[in-house]
PDB file of C-alpha atoms in Angstrom:
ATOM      1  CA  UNK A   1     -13.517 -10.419  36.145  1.00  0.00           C
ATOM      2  CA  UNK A   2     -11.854 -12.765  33.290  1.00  0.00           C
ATOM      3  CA  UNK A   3      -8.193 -13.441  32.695  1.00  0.00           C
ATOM      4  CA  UNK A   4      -6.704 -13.696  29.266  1.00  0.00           C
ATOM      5  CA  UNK A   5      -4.884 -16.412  28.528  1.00  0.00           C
ATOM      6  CA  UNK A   6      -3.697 -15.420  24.839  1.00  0.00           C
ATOM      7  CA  UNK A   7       0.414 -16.791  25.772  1.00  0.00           C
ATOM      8  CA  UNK A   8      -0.624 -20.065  26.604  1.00  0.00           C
ATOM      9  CA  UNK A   9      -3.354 -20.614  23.533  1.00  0.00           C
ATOM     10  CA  UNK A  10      -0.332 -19.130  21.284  1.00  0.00           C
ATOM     11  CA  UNK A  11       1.613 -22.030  22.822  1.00  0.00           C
ATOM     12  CA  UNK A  12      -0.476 -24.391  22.215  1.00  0.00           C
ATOM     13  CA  UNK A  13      -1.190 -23.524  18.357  1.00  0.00           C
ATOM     14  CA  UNK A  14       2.658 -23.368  18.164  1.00  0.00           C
ATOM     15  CA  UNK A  15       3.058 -27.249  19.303  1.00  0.00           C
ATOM     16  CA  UNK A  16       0.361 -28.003  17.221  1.00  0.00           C
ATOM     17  CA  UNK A  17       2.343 -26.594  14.314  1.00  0.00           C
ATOM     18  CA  UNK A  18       5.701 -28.074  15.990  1.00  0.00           C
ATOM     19  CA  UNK A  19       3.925 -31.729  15.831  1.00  0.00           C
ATOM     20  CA  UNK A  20       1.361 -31.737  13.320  1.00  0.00           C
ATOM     21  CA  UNK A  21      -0.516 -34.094  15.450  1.00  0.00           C
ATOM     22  CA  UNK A  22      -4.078 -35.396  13.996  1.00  0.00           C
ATOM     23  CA  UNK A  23      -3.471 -33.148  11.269  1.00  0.00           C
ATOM     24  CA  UNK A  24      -6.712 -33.615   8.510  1.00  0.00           C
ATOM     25  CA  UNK A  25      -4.407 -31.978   5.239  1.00  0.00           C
ATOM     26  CA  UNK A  26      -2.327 -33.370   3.400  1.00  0.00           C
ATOM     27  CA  UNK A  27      -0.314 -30.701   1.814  1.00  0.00           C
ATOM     28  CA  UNK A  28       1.783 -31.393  -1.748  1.00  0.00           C
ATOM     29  CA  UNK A  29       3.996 -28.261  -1.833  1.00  0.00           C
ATOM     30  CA  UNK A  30       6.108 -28.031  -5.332  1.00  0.00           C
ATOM     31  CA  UNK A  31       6.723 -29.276  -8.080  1.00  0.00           C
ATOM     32  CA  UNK A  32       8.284 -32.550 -10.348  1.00  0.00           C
ATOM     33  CA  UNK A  33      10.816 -34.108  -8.472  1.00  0.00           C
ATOM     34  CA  UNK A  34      10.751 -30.962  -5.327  1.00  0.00           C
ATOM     35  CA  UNK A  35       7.213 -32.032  -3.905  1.00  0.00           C
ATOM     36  CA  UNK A  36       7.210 -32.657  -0.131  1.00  0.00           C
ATOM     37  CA  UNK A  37       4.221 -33.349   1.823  1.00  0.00           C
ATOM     38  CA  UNK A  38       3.463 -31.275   4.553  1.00  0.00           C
ATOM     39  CA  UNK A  39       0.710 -31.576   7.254  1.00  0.00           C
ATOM     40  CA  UNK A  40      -1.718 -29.440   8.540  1.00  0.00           C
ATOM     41  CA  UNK A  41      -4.877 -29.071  10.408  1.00  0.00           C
ATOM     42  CA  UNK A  42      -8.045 -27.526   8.153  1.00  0.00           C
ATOM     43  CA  UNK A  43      -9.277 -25.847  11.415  1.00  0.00           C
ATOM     44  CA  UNK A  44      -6.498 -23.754  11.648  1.00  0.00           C
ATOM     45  CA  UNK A  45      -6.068 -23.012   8.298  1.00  0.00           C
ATOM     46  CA  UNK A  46      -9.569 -22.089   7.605  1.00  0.00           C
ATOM     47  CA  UNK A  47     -10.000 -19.972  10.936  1.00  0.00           C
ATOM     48  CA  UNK A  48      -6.642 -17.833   9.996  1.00  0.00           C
ATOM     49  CA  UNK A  49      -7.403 -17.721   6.292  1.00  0.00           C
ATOM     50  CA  UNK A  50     -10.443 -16.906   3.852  1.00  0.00           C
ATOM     51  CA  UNK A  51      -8.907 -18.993   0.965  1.00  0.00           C
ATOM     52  CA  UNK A  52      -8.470 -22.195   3.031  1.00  0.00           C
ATOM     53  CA  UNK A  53     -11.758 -21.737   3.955  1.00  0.00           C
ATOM     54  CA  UNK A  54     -13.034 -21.852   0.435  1.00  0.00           C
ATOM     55  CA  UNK A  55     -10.389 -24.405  -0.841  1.00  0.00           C
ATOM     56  CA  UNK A  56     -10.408 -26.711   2.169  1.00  0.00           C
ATOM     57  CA  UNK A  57     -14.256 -27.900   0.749  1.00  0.00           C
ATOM     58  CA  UNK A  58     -15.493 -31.022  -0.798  1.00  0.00           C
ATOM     59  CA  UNK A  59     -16.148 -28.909  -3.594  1.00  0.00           C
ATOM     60  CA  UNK A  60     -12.952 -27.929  -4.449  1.00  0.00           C
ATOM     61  CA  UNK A  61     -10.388 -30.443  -2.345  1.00  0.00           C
ATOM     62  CA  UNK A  62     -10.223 -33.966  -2.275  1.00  0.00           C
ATOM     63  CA  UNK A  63     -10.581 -36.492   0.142  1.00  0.00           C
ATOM     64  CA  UNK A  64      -8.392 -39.491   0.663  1.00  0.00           C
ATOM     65  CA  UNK A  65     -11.354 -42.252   1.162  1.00  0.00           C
ATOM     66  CA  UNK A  66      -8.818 -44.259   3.903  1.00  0.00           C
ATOM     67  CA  UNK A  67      -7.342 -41.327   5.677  1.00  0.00           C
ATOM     68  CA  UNK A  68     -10.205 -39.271   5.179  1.00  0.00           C
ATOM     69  CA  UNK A  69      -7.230 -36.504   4.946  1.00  0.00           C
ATOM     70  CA  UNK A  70      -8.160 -33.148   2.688  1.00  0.00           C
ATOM     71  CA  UNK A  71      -5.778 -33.419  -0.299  1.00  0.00           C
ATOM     72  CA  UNK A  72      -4.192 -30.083  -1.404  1.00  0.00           C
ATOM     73  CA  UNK A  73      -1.486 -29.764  -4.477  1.00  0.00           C
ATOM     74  CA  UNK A  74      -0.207 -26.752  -4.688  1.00  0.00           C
ATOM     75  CA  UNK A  75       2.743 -27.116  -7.177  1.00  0.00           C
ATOM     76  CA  UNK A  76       3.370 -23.245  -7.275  1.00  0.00           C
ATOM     77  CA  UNK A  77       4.506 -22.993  -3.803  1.00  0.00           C
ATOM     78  CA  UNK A  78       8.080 -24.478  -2.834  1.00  0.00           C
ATOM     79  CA  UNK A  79       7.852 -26.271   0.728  1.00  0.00           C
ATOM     80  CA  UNK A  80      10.092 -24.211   2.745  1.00  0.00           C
ATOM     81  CA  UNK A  81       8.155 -21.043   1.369  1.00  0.00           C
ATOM     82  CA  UNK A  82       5.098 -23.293   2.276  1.00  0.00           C
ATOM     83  CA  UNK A  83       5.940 -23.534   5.549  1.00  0.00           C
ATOM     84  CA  UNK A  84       6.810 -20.006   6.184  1.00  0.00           C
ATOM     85  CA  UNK A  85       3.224 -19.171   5.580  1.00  0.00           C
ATOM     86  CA  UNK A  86       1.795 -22.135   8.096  1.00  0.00           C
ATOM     87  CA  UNK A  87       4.372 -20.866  10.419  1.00  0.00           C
ATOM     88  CA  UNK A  88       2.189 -17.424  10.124  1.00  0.00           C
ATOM     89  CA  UNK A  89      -0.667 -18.757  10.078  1.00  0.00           C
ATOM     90  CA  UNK A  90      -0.604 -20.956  13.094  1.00  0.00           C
ATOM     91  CA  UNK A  91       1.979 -18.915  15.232  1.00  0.00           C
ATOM     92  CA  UNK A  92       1.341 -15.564  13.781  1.00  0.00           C
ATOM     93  CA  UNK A  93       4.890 -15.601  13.304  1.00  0.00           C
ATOM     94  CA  UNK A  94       7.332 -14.806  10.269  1.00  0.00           C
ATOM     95  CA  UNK A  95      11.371 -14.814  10.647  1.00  0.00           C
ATOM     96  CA  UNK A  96      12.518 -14.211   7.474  1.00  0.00           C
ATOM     97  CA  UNK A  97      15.350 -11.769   8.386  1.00  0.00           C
ATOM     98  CA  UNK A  98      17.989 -14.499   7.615  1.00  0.00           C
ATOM     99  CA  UNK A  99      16.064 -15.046   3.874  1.00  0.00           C
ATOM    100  CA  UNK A 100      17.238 -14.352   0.674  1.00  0.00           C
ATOM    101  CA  UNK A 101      15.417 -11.699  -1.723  1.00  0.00           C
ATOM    102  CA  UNK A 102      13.822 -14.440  -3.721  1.00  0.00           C
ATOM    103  CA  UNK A 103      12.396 -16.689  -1.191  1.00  0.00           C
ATOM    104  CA  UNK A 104      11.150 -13.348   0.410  1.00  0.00           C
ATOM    105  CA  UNK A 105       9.939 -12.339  -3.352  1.00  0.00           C
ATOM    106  CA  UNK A 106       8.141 -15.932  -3.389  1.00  0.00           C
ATOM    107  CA  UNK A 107       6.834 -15.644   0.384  1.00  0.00           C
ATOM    108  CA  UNK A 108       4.993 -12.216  -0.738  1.00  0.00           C
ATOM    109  CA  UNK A 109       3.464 -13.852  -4.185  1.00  0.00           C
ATOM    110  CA  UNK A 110       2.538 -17.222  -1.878  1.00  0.00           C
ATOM    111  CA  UNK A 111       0.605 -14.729   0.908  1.00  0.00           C
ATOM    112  CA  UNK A 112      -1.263 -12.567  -1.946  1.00  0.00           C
ATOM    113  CA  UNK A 113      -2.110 -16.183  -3.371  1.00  0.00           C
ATOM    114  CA  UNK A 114      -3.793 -16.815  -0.197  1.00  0.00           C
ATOM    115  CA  UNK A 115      -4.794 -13.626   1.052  1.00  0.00           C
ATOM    116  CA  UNK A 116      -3.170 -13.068   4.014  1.00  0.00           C
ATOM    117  CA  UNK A 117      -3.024  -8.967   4.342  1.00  0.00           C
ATOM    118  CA  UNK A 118      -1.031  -8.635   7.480  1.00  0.00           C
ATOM    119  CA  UNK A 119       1.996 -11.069   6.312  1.00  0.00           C
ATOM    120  CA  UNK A 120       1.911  -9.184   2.600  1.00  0.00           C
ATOM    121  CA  UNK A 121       2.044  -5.853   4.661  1.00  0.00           C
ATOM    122  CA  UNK A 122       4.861  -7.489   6.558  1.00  0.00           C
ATOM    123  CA  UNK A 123       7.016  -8.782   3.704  1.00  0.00           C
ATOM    124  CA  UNK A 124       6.380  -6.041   1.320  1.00  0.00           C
ATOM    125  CA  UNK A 125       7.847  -3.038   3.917  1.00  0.00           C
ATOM    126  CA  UNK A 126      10.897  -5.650   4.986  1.00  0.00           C
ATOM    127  CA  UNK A 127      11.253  -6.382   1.595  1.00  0.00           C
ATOM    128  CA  UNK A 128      11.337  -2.655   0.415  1.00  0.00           C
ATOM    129  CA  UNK A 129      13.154  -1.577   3.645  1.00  0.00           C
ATOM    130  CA  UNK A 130      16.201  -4.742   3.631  1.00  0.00           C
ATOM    131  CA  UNK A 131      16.545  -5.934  -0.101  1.00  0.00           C
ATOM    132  CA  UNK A 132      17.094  -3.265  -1.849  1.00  0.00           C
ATOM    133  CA  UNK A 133      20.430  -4.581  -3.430  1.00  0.00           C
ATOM    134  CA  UNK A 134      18.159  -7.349  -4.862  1.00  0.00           C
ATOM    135  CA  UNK A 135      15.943  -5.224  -6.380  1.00  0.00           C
ATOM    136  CA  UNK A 136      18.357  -3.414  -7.969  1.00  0.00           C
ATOM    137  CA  UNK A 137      20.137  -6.197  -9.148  1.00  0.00           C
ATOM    138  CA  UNK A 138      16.832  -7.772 -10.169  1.00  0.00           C
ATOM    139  CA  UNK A 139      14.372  -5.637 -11.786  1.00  0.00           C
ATOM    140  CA  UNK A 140      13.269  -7.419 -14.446  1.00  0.00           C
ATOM    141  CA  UNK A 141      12.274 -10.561 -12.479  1.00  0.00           C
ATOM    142  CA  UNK A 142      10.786  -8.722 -10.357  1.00  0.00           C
ATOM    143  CA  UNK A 143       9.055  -6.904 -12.237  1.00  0.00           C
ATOM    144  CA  UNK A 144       7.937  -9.907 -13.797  1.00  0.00           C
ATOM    145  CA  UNK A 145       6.703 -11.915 -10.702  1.00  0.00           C
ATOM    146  CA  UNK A 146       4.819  -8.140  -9.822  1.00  0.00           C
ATOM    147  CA  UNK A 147       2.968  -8.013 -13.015  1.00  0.00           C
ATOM    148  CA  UNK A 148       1.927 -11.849 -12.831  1.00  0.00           C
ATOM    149  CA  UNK A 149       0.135 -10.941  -9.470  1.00  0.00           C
ATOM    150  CA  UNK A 150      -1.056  -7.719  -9.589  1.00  0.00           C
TER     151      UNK A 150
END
């Protein structure tokens, strides 16, 4: 007989995320004068995604020689939407009820960058189901941001 012990491995990945302890990525979300530096841990990211696992290589990221740290710029990608997705991807967790349409708009564009099906499935139904004054009062935008990423 075994015992699952899913709640307490959830916990753990979610004070992992909470401290960033030995993290191994150093993260450079935004751009020009908005870049913050977020950490992360490439074992998580590359277990819960298939582009981390490609981009978290010596043949695409850096290393920092003294840290030994993966380097990852990702200028395209605000922190806080950033953080959103590591939120996901370490907690399997999303709370973006309290969000405005664009930073949901931008969380959507940030997980099809990344490939994360079950957070675009996610976003796209809340989107469609809870913003639907923004996308009336934005169609061109988004629009826009839709045919950039199709």
């Amino acid at each position: 007989m075994s015992t699952k012990f899913l709640s307490d491995i959830a916990e753990d990945y979610k004070q992992l995320y909470d401290t960033r302890e030995n993290y191994d990525v150093i993260i450079y979300a935004g751009e020009e004068h908005n870049v913050e530096e977020i950490h992360a841990h490439s074992l998580v990211l590359r277990t819960r995604s298939a582009y981390f696992r490609g981009a978290l290589t010596s043949d695409w990221a850096m290393k920092d020689k003294d840290s030994g740290c993966f380097i990852f710029k990702k200028p395209n990608i605000s922190s806080p939407i950033f953080e959103l997705v590591l939120k996901f991807l370490y907690c399997g967790e999303v709370d973006i009820h309290d969000q405005e349409g664009k930073t949901i708009l931008d969380l959507l564009v940030a997980s099809d960058e990344f490939g994360l099906m079950k957070l675009i499935d996610y976003v796209q139904q809340y989107f469609v189901e809870n913003q639907k004054n923004f996308l009336q009062q934005n169609p061109v935008g988004t629009l826009h941001i839709a045919a950039r990423h199709e």
